[in-house]
PDB file of C-alpha atoms in Angstrom:
ATOM      1  CA  MET X   1      11.030  -0.500 -23.954  1.00  0.00           C
ATOM      2  CA  LEU X   2      11.961   3.202 -23.600  1.00  0.00           C
ATOM      3  CA  ILE X   3       9.014   4.323 -25.733  1.00  0.00           C
ATOM      4  CA  TYR X   4       6.739   1.955 -23.819  1.00  0.00           C
ATOM      5  CA  THR X   5       7.935   3.447 -20.506  1.00  0.00           C
ATOM      6  CA  LEU X   6       7.570   7.052 -21.686  1.00  0.00           C
ATOM      7  CA  ARG X   7       4.081   6.334 -22.960  1.00  0.00           C
ATOM      8  CA  ARG X   8       3.047   4.907 -19.597  1.00  0.00           C
ATOM      9  CA  VAL X   9       4.563   7.887 -17.722  1.00  0.00           C
ATOM     10  CA  LEU X  10       2.811  10.406 -20.005  1.00  0.00           C
ATOM     11  CA  ILE X  11      -0.530   8.689 -19.385  1.00  0.00           C
ATOM     12  CA  MET X  12      -0.063   9.346 -15.656  1.00  0.00           C
ATOM     13  CA  ILE X  13       0.181  13.131 -16.043  1.00  0.00           C
ATOM     14  CA  PRO X  14      -3.501  13.886 -16.885  1.00  0.00           C
ATOM     15  CA  ILE X  15      -4.624  11.313 -14.292  1.00  0.00           C
ATOM     16  CA  LEU X  16      -2.523  13.046 -11.623  1.00  0.00           C
ATOM     17  CA  ALA X  17      -3.987  16.402 -12.675  1.00  0.00           C
ATOM     18  CA  MET X  18      -7.537  15.076 -12.281  1.00  0.00           C
ATOM     19  CA  ILE X  19      -6.688  13.538  -8.909  1.00  0.00           C
ATOM     20  CA  SER X  20      -5.244  16.849  -7.696  1.00  0.00           C
ATOM     21  CA  ILE X  21      -8.466  18.653  -8.690  1.00  0.00           C
ATOM     22  CA  VAL X  22     -10.597  16.107  -6.807  1.00  0.00           C
ATOM     23  CA  VAL X  23      -8.339  16.303  -3.743  1.00  0.00           C
ATOM     24  CA  PHE X  24      -8.416  20.124  -3.784  1.00  0.00           C
ATOM     25  CA  ALA X  25     -12.214  20.049  -4.011  1.00  0.00           C
ATOM     26  CA  LEU X  26     -12.179  17.673  -1.025  1.00  0.00           C
ATOM     27  CA  ALA X  27     -10.106  20.189   0.906  1.00  0.00           C
ATOM     28  CA  LEU X  28     -12.610  22.954   0.173  1.00  0.00           C
ATOM     29  CA  ALA X  29     -15.498  20.730   1.270  1.00  0.00           C
ATOM     30  CA  MET X  30     -13.925  19.821   4.618  1.00  0.00           C
ATOM     31  CA  PRO X  31     -14.629  21.882   7.735  1.00  0.00           C
ATOM     32  CA  GLY X  32     -11.770  24.235   8.619  1.00  0.00           C
ATOM     33  CA  ASP X  33      -9.138  25.771   6.348  1.00  0.00           C
ATOM     34  CA  ALA X  34      -5.675  27.311   6.492  1.00  0.00           C
ATOM     35  CA  LEU X  35      -7.109  30.145   8.561  1.00  0.00           C
ATOM     36  CA  SER X  36      -7.926  27.788  11.432  1.00  0.00           C
ATOM     37  CA  GLY X  37      -4.362  27.367  12.616  1.00  0.00           C
ATOM     38  CA  GLN X  38      -2.823  30.724  11.772  1.00  0.00           C
ATOM     39  CA  ILE X  39      -4.885  33.310  13.601  1.00  0.00           C
ATOM     40  CA  ASP X  40      -4.940  34.482  17.170  1.00  0.00           C
ATOM     41  CA  PRO X  41      -7.807  32.494  18.788  1.00  0.00           C
ATOM     42  CA  ALA X  42      -8.314  35.290  21.302  1.00  0.00           C
ATOM     43  CA  ASN X  43      -9.013  37.829  18.545  1.00  0.00           C
ATOM     44  CA  SER X  44     -12.373  37.174  16.890  1.00  0.00           C
ATOM     45  CA  SER X  45     -13.070  40.615  15.486  1.00  0.00           C
ATOM     46  CA  PRO X  46     -14.465  40.469  11.906  1.00  0.00           C
ATOM     47  CA  GLU X  47     -11.894  43.008  10.707  1.00  0.00           C
ATOM     48  CA  TYR X  48      -8.970  40.919  11.973  1.00  0.00           C
ATOM     49  CA  ILE X  49     -10.354  37.681  10.472  1.00  0.00           C
ATOM     50  CA  GLU X  50     -11.040  39.362   7.141  1.00  0.00           C
ATOM     51  CA  GLU X  51      -7.528  40.782   7.115  1.00  0.00           C
ATOM     52  CA  GLN X  52      -6.035  37.320   7.746  1.00  0.00           C
ATOM     53  CA  ARG X  53      -8.198  35.720   5.047  1.00  0.00           C
ATOM     54  CA  GLU X  54      -6.958  38.327   2.613  1.00  0.00           C
ATOM     55  CA  ARG X  55      -3.349  37.748   3.708  1.00  0.00           C
ATOM     56  CA  LEU X  56      -3.625  33.980   3.206  1.00  0.00           C
ATOM     57  CA  GLY X  57      -5.356  34.368  -0.162  1.00  0.00           C
ATOM     58  CA  LEU X  58      -8.537  32.630   0.963  1.00  0.00           C
ATOM     59  CA  ASN X  59     -10.635  35.326  -0.728  1.00  0.00           C
ATOM     60  CA  ASP X  60      -9.007  34.675  -4.102  1.00  0.00           C
ATOM     61  CA  PRO X  61     -10.946  32.858  -6.859  1.00  0.00           C
ATOM     62  CA  ILE X  62     -10.849  29.066  -6.556  1.00  0.00           C
ATOM     63  CA  HIS X  63      -8.712  28.575  -9.668  1.00  0.00           C
ATOM     64  CA  VAL X  64      -6.104  30.992  -8.230  1.00  0.00           C
ATOM     65  CA  GLN X  65      -6.097  29.108  -4.914  1.00  0.00           C
ATOM     66  CA  TYR X  66      -5.740  25.812  -6.796  1.00  0.00           C
ATOM     67  CA  GLY X  67      -2.807  27.150  -8.827  1.00  0.00           C
ATOM     68  CA  ARG X  68      -1.063  28.367  -5.665  1.00  0.00           C
ATOM     69  CA  TRP X  69      -1.722  25.048  -3.884  1.00  0.00           C
ATOM     70  CA  ILE X  70      -0.501  22.864  -6.748  1.00  0.00           C
ATOM     71  CA  ALA X  71       2.612  25.041  -7.115  1.00  0.00           C
ATOM     72  CA  GLY X  72       3.353  24.350  -3.455  1.00  0.00           C
ATOM     73  CA  VAL X  73       2.727  20.616  -3.906  1.00  0.00           C
ATOM     74  CA  VAL X  74       5.181  20.478  -6.818  1.00  0.00           C
ATOM     75  CA  GLN X  75       7.766  22.016  -4.459  1.00  0.00           C
ATOM     76  CA  TRP X  76       6.832  19.470  -1.740  1.00  0.00           C
ATOM     77  CA  ASP X  77       4.980  22.081   0.310  1.00  0.00           C
ATOM     78  CA  PHE X  78       1.594  20.846   1.571  1.00  0.00           C
ATOM     79  CA  GLY X  79       0.971  23.707   3.991  1.00  0.00           C
ATOM     80  CA  ARG X  80       0.768  23.627   7.795  1.00  0.00           C
ATOM     81  CA  SER X  81      -1.233  21.466  10.168  1.00  0.00           C
ATOM     82  CA  PHE X  82      -3.356  23.563  12.528  1.00  0.00           C
ATOM     83  CA  VAL X  83      -3.470  20.649  15.007  1.00  0.00           C
ATOM     84  CA  HIS X  84       0.260  19.876  15.172  1.00  0.00           C
ATOM     85  CA  ARG X  85       1.344  23.485  14.466  1.00  0.00           C
ATOM     86  CA  MET X  86       4.049  22.357  12.068  1.00  0.00           C
ATOM     87  CA  ASP X  87       4.593  21.735   8.344  1.00  0.00           C
ATOM     88  CA  VAL X  88       2.646  18.793   6.921  1.00  0.00           C
ATOM     89  CA  THR X  89       5.742  17.471   5.147  1.00  0.00           C
ATOM     90  CA  GLU X  90       7.548  17.328   8.500  1.00  0.00           C
ATOM     91  CA  ILE X  91       4.716  15.339  10.121  1.00  0.00           C
ATOM     92  CA  ILE X  92       4.486  12.922   7.196  1.00  0.00           C
ATOM     93  CA  GLY X  93       8.281  12.577   7.145  1.00  0.00           C
ATOM     94  CA  GLU X  94       8.187  11.329  10.737  1.00  0.00           C
ATOM     95  CA  ARG X  95       5.512   8.708  10.027  1.00  0.00           C
ATOM     96  CA  LEU X  96       6.328   7.604   6.465  1.00  0.00           C
ATOM     97  CA  PRO X  97       9.319   5.318   7.315  1.00  0.00           C
ATOM     98  CA  ASN X  98       7.097   3.258   9.623  1.00  0.00           C
ATOM     99  CA  THR X  99       4.477   2.739   6.917  1.00  0.00           C
ATOM    100  CA  ILE X 100       7.142   1.870   4.324  1.00  0.00           C
ATOM    101  CA  LEU X 101       8.652  -0.697   6.721  1.00  0.00           C
ATOM    102  CA  LEU X 102       5.204  -2.186   7.391  1.00  0.00           C
ATOM    103  CA  SER X 103       4.369  -2.374   3.651  1.00  0.00           C
ATOM    104  CA  VAL X 104       7.725  -3.921   2.688  1.00  0.00           C
ATOM    105  CA  MET X 105       7.489  -6.557   5.424  1.00  0.00           C
ATOM    106  CA  SER X 106       3.924  -7.432   4.455  1.00  0.00           C
ATOM    107  CA  LEU X 107       4.918  -7.721   0.771  1.00  0.00           C
ATOM    108  CA  ILE X 108       7.816 -10.028   1.673  1.00  0.00           C
ATOM    109  CA  ILE X 109       5.467 -12.192   3.753  1.00  0.00           C
ATOM    110  CA  THR X 110       2.910 -12.183   0.932  1.00  0.00           C
ATOM    111  CA  TYR X 111       5.342 -13.254  -1.782  1.00  0.00           C
ATOM    112  CA  PHE X 112       7.063 -15.829   0.407  1.00  0.00           C
ATOM    113  CA  LEU X 113       3.834 -17.535   1.470  1.00  0.00           C
ATOM    114  CA  ALA X 114       2.044 -17.179  -1.876  1.00  0.00           C
ATOM    115  CA  PHE X 115       4.962 -18.524  -3.904  1.00  0.00           C
ATOM    116  CA  PHE X 116       5.396 -21.703  -1.908  1.00  0.00           C
ATOM    117  CA  MET X 117       1.696 -22.356  -1.206  1.00  0.00           C
ATOM    118  CA  GLY X 118       0.606 -21.524  -4.779  1.00  0.00           C
ATOM    119  CA  LYS X 119       3.367 -23.621  -6.306  1.00  0.00           C
ATOM    120  CA  PHE X 120       2.603 -26.599  -4.053  1.00  0.00           C
ATOM    121  CA  ALA X 121      -1.170 -26.419  -4.592  1.00  0.00           C
ATOM    122  CA  GLY X 122      -0.778 -25.969  -8.355  1.00  0.00           C
ATOM    123  CA  ARG X 123       1.584 -28.907  -8.685  1.00  0.00           C
ATOM    124  CA  ASN X 124      -0.496 -31.156  -6.398  1.00  0.00           C
ATOM    125  CA  PRO X 125      -4.099 -30.215  -7.225  1.00  0.00           C
ATOM    126  CA  TYR X 126      -7.063 -31.904  -5.547  1.00  0.00           C
ATOM    127  CA  THR X 127      -4.945 -33.397  -2.771  1.00  0.00           C
ATOM    128  CA  ILE X 128      -5.294 -32.948   0.979  1.00  0.00           C
ATOM    129  CA  GLY X 129      -2.533 -30.323   0.941  1.00  0.00           C
ATOM    130  CA  ASP X 130      -4.258 -28.408  -1.874  1.00  0.00           C
ATOM    131  CA  TYR X 131      -7.611 -28.471  -0.080  1.00  0.00           C
ATOM    132  CA  GLY X 132      -5.943 -27.304   3.131  1.00  0.00           C
ATOM    133  CA  ILE X 133      -4.318 -24.346   1.366  1.00  0.00           C
ATOM    134  CA  GLN X 134      -7.568 -23.451  -0.394  1.00  0.00           C
ATOM    135  CA  GLY X 135      -9.438 -23.590   2.902  1.00  0.00           C
ATOM    136  CA  PHE X 136      -6.881 -21.232   4.463  1.00  0.00           C
ATOM    137  CA  ASN X 137      -7.191 -18.881   1.493  1.00  0.00           C
ATOM    138  CA  TYR X 138     -10.976 -18.737   1.594  1.00  0.00           C
ATOM    139  CA  LEU X 139     -10.805 -18.084   5.333  1.00  0.00           C
ATOM    140  CA  MET X 140      -8.401 -15.174   4.807  1.00  0.00           C
ATOM    141  CA  LEU X 141     -10.562 -13.771   2.001  1.00  0.00           C
ATOM    142  CA  ALA X 142     -13.699 -13.986   4.144  1.00  0.00           C
ATOM    143  CA  ILE X 143     -12.315 -12.455   7.349  1.00  0.00           C
ATOM    144  CA  PRO X 144     -12.423  -8.633   7.524  1.00  0.00           C
ATOM    145  CA  SER X 145      -9.023  -7.092   8.208  1.00  0.00           C
ATOM    146  CA  PHE X 146     -10.055  -5.568  11.561  1.00  0.00           C
ATOM    147  CA  VAL X 147     -11.335  -8.962  12.802  1.00  0.00           C
ATOM    148  CA  ALA X 148      -8.073 -10.658  11.773  1.00  0.00           C
ATOM    149  CA  ALA X 149      -6.104  -7.910  13.522  1.00  0.00           C
ATOM    150  CA  LEU X 150      -8.092  -8.226  16.760  1.00  0.00           C
ATOM    151  CA  PHE X 151      -7.741 -12.031  16.704  1.00  0.00           C
ATOM    152  CA  ALA X 152      -3.966 -11.733  16.114  1.00  0.00           C
ATOM    153  CA  ILE X 153      -3.631  -9.328  19.056  1.00  0.00           C
ATOM    154  CA  PHE X 154      -5.669 -11.615  21.307  1.00  0.00           C
ATOM    155  CA  PHE X 155      -3.798 -14.808  20.340  1.00  0.00           C
ATOM    156  CA  PHE X 156      -0.200 -13.731  19.673  1.00  0.00           C
ATOM    157  CA  SER X 157       0.013 -10.812  22.122  1.00  0.00           C
ATOM    158  CA  PHE X 158      -2.303 -11.598  25.039  1.00  0.00           C
ATOM    159  CA  GLN X 159      -2.301 -15.421  25.027  1.00  0.00           C
ATOM    160  CA  LEU X 160       1.219 -16.242  23.796  1.00  0.00           C
ATOM    161  CA  GLY X 161       2.924 -12.933  24.568  1.00  0.00           C
ATOM    162  CA  TRP X 162       5.124 -13.202  21.488  1.00  0.00           C
ATOM    163  CA  PHE X 163       4.544  -9.713  20.071  1.00  0.00           C
ATOM    164  CA  PRO X 164       3.554  -6.274  21.432  1.00  0.00           C
ATOM    165  CA  ALA X 165      -0.105  -5.409  20.922  1.00  0.00           C
ATOM    166  CA  THR X 166       0.409  -1.716  20.131  1.00  0.00           C
ATOM    167  CA  GLY X 167       3.027   0.839  19.143  1.00  0.00           C
ATOM    168  CA  SER X 168       5.807   0.937  16.556  1.00  0.00           C
ATOM    169  CA  VAL X 169       8.835   0.787  18.886  1.00  0.00           C
ATOM    170  CA  GLY X 170       9.528   0.148  22.559  1.00  0.00           C
ATOM    171  CA  ARG X 171       9.813   2.986  25.069  1.00  0.00           C
ATOM    172  CA  GLY X 172      13.207   4.388  26.006  1.00  0.00           C
ATOM    173  CA  MET X 173      14.922   3.222  22.805  1.00  0.00           C
ATOM    174  CA  THR X 174      17.650   5.376  21.307  1.00  0.00           C
ATOM    175  CA  ALA X 175      17.062   5.900  17.595  1.00  0.00           C
ATOM    176  CA  GLY X 176      19.640   4.275  15.334  1.00  0.00           C
ATOM    177  CA  THR X 177      20.878   1.683  17.820  1.00  0.00           C
ATOM    178  CA  LEU X 178      20.647  -2.063  17.214  1.00  0.00           C
ATOM    179  CA  ASP X 179      18.146  -2.443  20.070  1.00  0.00           C
ATOM    180  CA  PHE X 180      15.993   0.265  18.469  1.00  0.00           C
ATOM    181  CA  TRP X 181      15.787  -1.588  15.140  1.00  0.00           C
ATOM    182  CA  ILE X 182      15.190  -4.947  16.810  1.00  0.00           C
ATOM    183  CA  SER X 183      12.343  -3.400  18.805  1.00  0.00           C
ATOM    184  CA  LYS X 184      10.940  -1.757  15.669  1.00  0.00           C
ATOM    185  CA  MET X 185      10.996  -5.037  13.709  1.00  0.00           C
ATOM    186  CA  HIS X 186       9.417  -6.813  16.686  1.00  0.00           C
ATOM    187  CA  HIS X 187       6.577  -4.273  16.822  1.00  0.00           C
ATOM    188  CA  THR X 188       6.087  -4.316  13.039  1.00  0.00           C
ATOM    189  CA  PHE X 189       6.006  -8.076  12.437  1.00  0.00           C
ATOM    190  CA  LEU X 190       2.510  -8.815  13.780  1.00  0.00           C
ATOM    191  CA  PRO X 191       0.665  -6.060  11.863  1.00  0.00           C
ATOM    192  CA  ALA X 192       2.731  -6.984   8.764  1.00  0.00           C
ATOM    193  CA  LEU X 193       1.759 -10.638   9.195  1.00  0.00           C
ATOM    194  CA  VAL X 194      -1.938  -9.754   9.343  1.00  0.00           C
ATOM    195  CA  LEU X 195      -1.663  -7.418   6.365  1.00  0.00           C
ATOM    196  CA  GLY X 196       0.417  -9.883   4.340  1.00  0.00           C
ATOM    197  CA  ALA X 197      -1.713 -12.944   5.149  1.00  0.00           C
ATOM    198  CA  LEU X 198      -4.860 -11.232   3.907  1.00  0.00           C
ATOM    199  CA  THR X 199      -3.178 -10.368   0.581  1.00  0.00           C
ATOM    200  CA  THR X 200      -1.540 -13.794   0.284  1.00  0.00           C
ATOM    201  CA  ALA X 201      -4.869 -15.531  -0.295  1.00  0.00           C
ATOM    202  CA  SER X 202      -5.548 -13.879  -3.674  1.00  0.00           C
ATOM    203  CA  TYR X 203      -1.937 -14.326  -4.832  1.00  0.00           C
ATOM    204  CA  THR X 204      -1.957 -18.028  -3.926  1.00  0.00           C
ATOM    205  CA  GLN X 205      -5.243 -18.742  -5.687  1.00  0.00           C
ATOM    206  CA  PHE X 206      -4.128 -16.981  -8.878  1.00  0.00           C
ATOM    207  CA  LEU X 207      -0.804 -18.813  -8.929  1.00  0.00           C
ATOM    208  CA  ARG X 208      -2.410 -22.219  -8.196  1.00  0.00           C
ATOM    209  CA  ASN X 209      -5.075 -21.873 -10.882  1.00  0.00           C
ATOM    210  CA  ASP X 210      -2.611 -20.620 -13.482  1.00  0.00           C
ATOM    211  CA  ILE X 211      -0.160 -23.462 -12.835  1.00  0.00           C
ATOM    212  CA  ILE X 212      -2.977 -26.017 -13.218  1.00  0.00           C
ATOM    213  CA  GLU X 213      -4.117 -24.376 -16.468  1.00  0.00           C
ATOM    214  CA  ASN X 214      -0.611 -24.140 -17.917  1.00  0.00           C
ATOM    215  CA  ALA X 215       0.087 -27.774 -17.020  1.00  0.00           C
ATOM    216  CA  GLN X 216      -2.524 -28.775 -19.644  1.00  0.00           C
ATOM    217  CA  LYS X 217      -0.989 -26.702 -22.467  1.00  0.00           C
ATOM    218  CA  ASP X 218       0.580 -28.243 -25.587  1.00  0.00           C
ATOM    219  CA  TYR X 219       4.087 -26.960 -24.828  1.00  0.00           C
ATOM    220  CA  VAL X 220       4.045 -28.890 -21.540  1.00  0.00           C
ATOM    221  CA  ARG X 221       2.976 -32.099 -23.284  1.00  0.00           C
ATOM    222  CA  THR X 222       5.734 -31.521 -25.844  1.00  0.00           C
ATOM    223  CA  ALA X 223       8.306 -31.042 -23.064  1.00  0.00           C
ATOM    224  CA  ARG X 224       7.157 -34.262 -21.399  1.00  0.00           C
ATOM    225  CA  ALA X 225       7.361 -36.099 -24.746  1.00  0.00           C
ATOM    226  CA  LYS X 226      10.972 -34.936 -25.095  1.00  0.00           C
ATOM    227  CA  GLY X 227      11.789 -36.453 -21.719  1.00  0.00           C
ATOM    228  CA  THR X 228      12.074 -33.230 -19.718  1.00  0.00           C
ATOM    229  CA  THR X 229      11.851 -33.903 -15.996  1.00  0.00           C
ATOM    230  CA  GLU X 230       8.806 -32.755 -14.022  1.00  0.00           C
ATOM    231  CA  ASN X 231      10.942 -30.406 -11.911  1.00  0.00           C
ATOM    232  CA  GLN X 232      12.254 -28.664 -15.035  1.00  0.00           C
ATOM    233  CA  ILE X 233       8.770 -28.467 -16.550  1.00  0.00           C
ATOM    234  CA  TYR X 234       7.259 -26.844 -13.461  1.00  0.00           C
ATOM    235  CA  ASN X 235      10.199 -24.687 -12.388  1.00  0.00           C
ATOM    236  CA  LYS X 236      11.378 -23.501 -15.805  1.00  0.00           C
ATOM    237  CA  HIS X 237       8.410 -23.604 -18.184  1.00  0.00           C
ATOM    238  CA  ILE X 238       5.169 -23.408 -16.226  1.00  0.00           C
ATOM    239  CA  LEU X 239       6.255 -21.133 -13.367  1.00  0.00           C
ATOM    240  CA  ARG X 240       7.637 -18.485 -15.708  1.00  0.00           C
ATOM    241  CA  ASN X 241       4.289 -18.160 -17.498  1.00  0.00           C
ATOM    242  CA  SER X 242       2.317 -18.321 -14.258  1.00  0.00           C
ATOM    243  CA  ILE X 243       4.247 -15.424 -12.708  1.00  0.00           C
ATOM    244  CA  ILE X 244       2.748 -12.971 -15.248  1.00  0.00           C
ATOM    245  CA  PRO X 245      -0.685 -12.647 -13.541  1.00  0.00           C
ATOM    246  CA  ILE X 246       1.077 -12.293 -10.181  1.00  0.00           C
ATOM    247  CA  VAL X 247       3.110  -9.388 -11.553  1.00  0.00           C
ATOM    248  CA  THR X 248      -0.087  -7.840 -12.895  1.00  0.00           C
ATOM    249  CA  LEU X 249      -1.550  -7.995  -9.395  1.00  0.00           C
ATOM    250  CA  PHE X 250       1.542  -6.414  -7.860  1.00  0.00           C
ATOM    251  CA  GLY X 251       0.598  -2.848  -8.733  1.00  0.00           C
ATOM    252  CA  PHE X 252      -2.947  -3.231  -7.533  1.00  0.00           C
ATOM    253  CA  ASP X 253      -1.755  -4.847  -4.321  1.00  0.00           C
ATOM    254  CA  ILE X 254       0.452  -1.872  -3.510  1.00  0.00           C
ATOM    255  CA  ALA X 255      -2.722   0.197  -3.416  1.00  0.00           C
ATOM    256  CA  SER X 256      -4.603  -2.437  -1.412  1.00  0.00           C
ATOM    257  CA  ILE X 257      -1.739  -2.825   1.076  1.00  0.00           C
ATOM    258  CA  ILE X 258      -1.604   0.923   1.609  1.00  0.00           C
ATOM    259  CA  GLY X 259      -5.379   1.020   2.058  1.00  0.00           C
ATOM    260  CA  GLY X 260      -5.276  -1.959   4.401  1.00  0.00           C
ATOM    261  CA  ALA X 261      -2.433  -0.379   6.354  1.00  0.00           C
ATOM    262  CA  ILE X 262      -4.771   2.481   7.317  1.00  0.00           C
ATOM    263  CA  ILE X 263      -7.029   0.048   9.194  1.00  0.00           C
ATOM    264  CA  ILE X 264      -4.235  -2.148  10.556  1.00  0.00           C
ATOM    265  CA  GLU X 265      -2.171   0.805  11.810  1.00  0.00           C
ATOM    266  CA  THR X 266      -5.196   2.252  13.578  1.00  0.00           C
ATOM    267  CA  ILE X 267      -6.012  -1.021  15.375  1.00  0.00           C
ATOM    268  CA  PHE X 268      -2.377  -1.633  16.387  1.00  0.00           C
ATOM    269  CA  SER X 269      -1.838   2.091  17.273  1.00  0.00           C
ATOM    270  CA  TYR X 270       1.103   1.845  14.893  1.00  0.00           C
ATOM    271  CA  ARG X 271       2.546   5.330  14.281  1.00  0.00           C
ATOM    272  CA  GLY X 272       2.380   5.347  10.504  1.00  0.00           C
ATOM    273  CA  ILE X 273       0.631   7.293   7.765  1.00  0.00           C
ATOM    274  CA  GLY X 274      -2.598   5.305   8.140  1.00  0.00           C
ATOM    275  CA  GLU X 275      -2.940   6.059  11.844  1.00  0.00           C
ATOM    276  CA  LEU X 276      -2.136   9.726  11.146  1.00  0.00           C
ATOM    277  CA  PHE X 277      -4.773   9.790   8.393  1.00  0.00           C
ATOM    278  CA  ILE X 278      -7.583   8.522  10.647  1.00  0.00           C
ATOM    279  CA  THR X 279      -6.539  10.811  13.514  1.00  0.00           C
ATOM    280  CA  SER X 280      -6.425  13.832  11.189  1.00  0.00           C
ATOM    281  CA  ILE X 281      -9.926  13.078   9.855  1.00  0.00           C
ATOM    282  CA  ASN X 282     -11.266  12.967  13.419  1.00  0.00           C
ATOM    283  CA  GLN X 283      -9.533  16.271  14.201  1.00  0.00           C
ATOM    284  CA  ARG X 284     -10.648  17.911  10.921  1.00  0.00           C
ATOM    285  CA  ASP X 285      -6.994  18.618  10.054  1.00  0.00           C
ATOM    286  CA  SER X 286      -7.695  19.191   6.365  1.00  0.00           C
ATOM    287  CA  ALA X 287      -4.111  19.989   5.289  1.00  0.00           C
ATOM    288  CA  VAL X 288      -2.844  16.602   6.529  1.00  0.00           C
ATOM    289  CA  VAL X 289      -5.841  14.683   5.153  1.00  0.00           C
ATOM    290  CA  VAL X 290      -5.456  16.235   1.700  1.00  0.00           C
ATOM    291  CA  ALA X 291      -1.691  15.630   1.616  1.00  0.00           C
ATOM    292  CA  ILE X 292      -2.035  11.963   2.593  1.00  0.00           C
ATOM    293  CA  THR X 293      -4.897  11.419   0.132  1.00  0.00           C
ATOM    294  CA  LEU X 294      -2.812  12.859  -2.695  1.00  0.00           C
ATOM    295  CA  MET X 295       0.236  10.808  -1.687  1.00  0.00           C
ATOM    296  CA  LEU X 296      -1.745   7.553  -1.479  1.00  0.00           C
ATOM    297  CA  SER X 297      -3.339   8.195  -4.878  1.00  0.00           C
ATOM    298  CA  THR X 298       0.067   8.894  -6.395  1.00  0.00           C
ATOM    299  CA  ALA X 299       1.493   5.739  -4.790  1.00  0.00           C
ATOM    300  CA  SER X 300      -1.325   3.713  -6.357  1.00  0.00           C
ATOM    301  CA  LEU X 301      -0.534   5.152  -9.791  1.00  0.00           C
ATOM    302  CA  ILE X 302       3.172   4.405  -9.358  1.00  0.00           C
ATOM    303  CA  GLY X 303       2.271   0.853  -8.323  1.00  0.00           C
ATOM    304  CA  ASN X 304       0.248   0.401 -11.508  1.00  0.00           C
ATOM    305  CA  LEU X 305       3.117   1.881 -13.536  1.00  0.00           C
ATOM    306  CA  LEU X 306       5.553  -0.615 -12.005  1.00  0.00           C
ATOM    307  CA  ALA X 307       3.135  -3.439 -12.811  1.00  0.00           C
ATOM    308  CA  ASP X 308       2.893  -2.295 -16.440  1.00  0.00           C
ATOM    309  CA  LEU X 309       6.672  -2.021 -16.786  1.00  0.00           C
ATOM    310  CA  LEU X 310       7.285  -5.430 -15.210  1.00  0.00           C
ATOM    311  CA  TYR X 311       4.556  -6.882 -17.401  1.00  0.00           C
ATOM    312  CA  GLY X 312       6.338  -5.455 -20.446  1.00  0.00           C
ATOM    313  CA  VAL X 313       9.651  -6.963 -19.328  1.00  0.00           C
ATOM    314  CA  ILE X 314       8.149 -10.425 -18.825  1.00  0.00           C
ATOM    315  CA  ASP X 315       5.949 -10.440 -21.936  1.00  0.00           C
ATOM    316  CA  PRO X 316       7.520  -8.521 -24.907  1.00  0.00           C
ATOM    317  CA  ARG X 317       4.221  -8.722 -26.823  1.00  0.00           C
ATOM    318  CA  ILE X 318       2.827  -6.061 -24.462  1.00  0.00           C
ATOM    319  CA  ARG X 319       5.540  -3.595 -25.529  1.00  0.00           C
ATOM    320  CA  VAL X 320       4.835  -4.220 -29.207  1.00  0.00           C
ATOM    321  CA  GLU X 321       1.111  -3.637 -28.766  1.00  0.00           C
TER     322      GLU X 321
END
């Protein structure tokens, strides 16, 4: 398992290097640069601007600028935002906990709903309950995330008044208090529900179909012939094999949840990384955009790594291969 893990980690290194090159090229292509936020706006003389460009190293060859940038990234230094006038790491540090909370809550909702709906539909195929779950899944797969978010705001916030429509915490809350965390969870639940429900559909369908397929296998017929109860067959034998494709999807869903969070956070005005990302693009704040892009790409790779490792734990044949 150790060699398997090291091999997977080593594979990530060249991929991360290529991603960093693409992200750096994106930074060069965007309007504005480090000069935008670090010069006196009242002084537009060519000599002054040229002097500042030389001081910031913007006249250096591209490979030198890339080396200096990547050295800063390794030390967790992504530069300064010319919009917020502060370090990018400080801005991201303020927003990241909200996005992590949103992602964790949506994953919990996804697994909870998918496990019970997929298990029920797989064990009772072609029944009214199965058709109802499939209909719900197809509806969730067909609805765009922004439409689902707007409908949730209209129904749960405006009509029922159960959840706030915008924001990540109520006004006047003191950070760290019990009321603060209750308010934060209250504000996070609705966007997490929308994000989790959209992901649940694919999980449920995979689990249902795999349970139905495994129920026809020889080892299940052998277990039935030995007198094993249906509960033991489904809970112990079939479910264990059917969890493997769900684990495989886990890594990919981390990336999709993060990507979906960008849209959901923007619609709910939820102060997370996704909302910051869209705002920074509109304001041409290249340092923040590049940092978030690199972080999201790295998070996707780590998600895939976790999926591979969990896959290896569940199925030892993967480690051998």
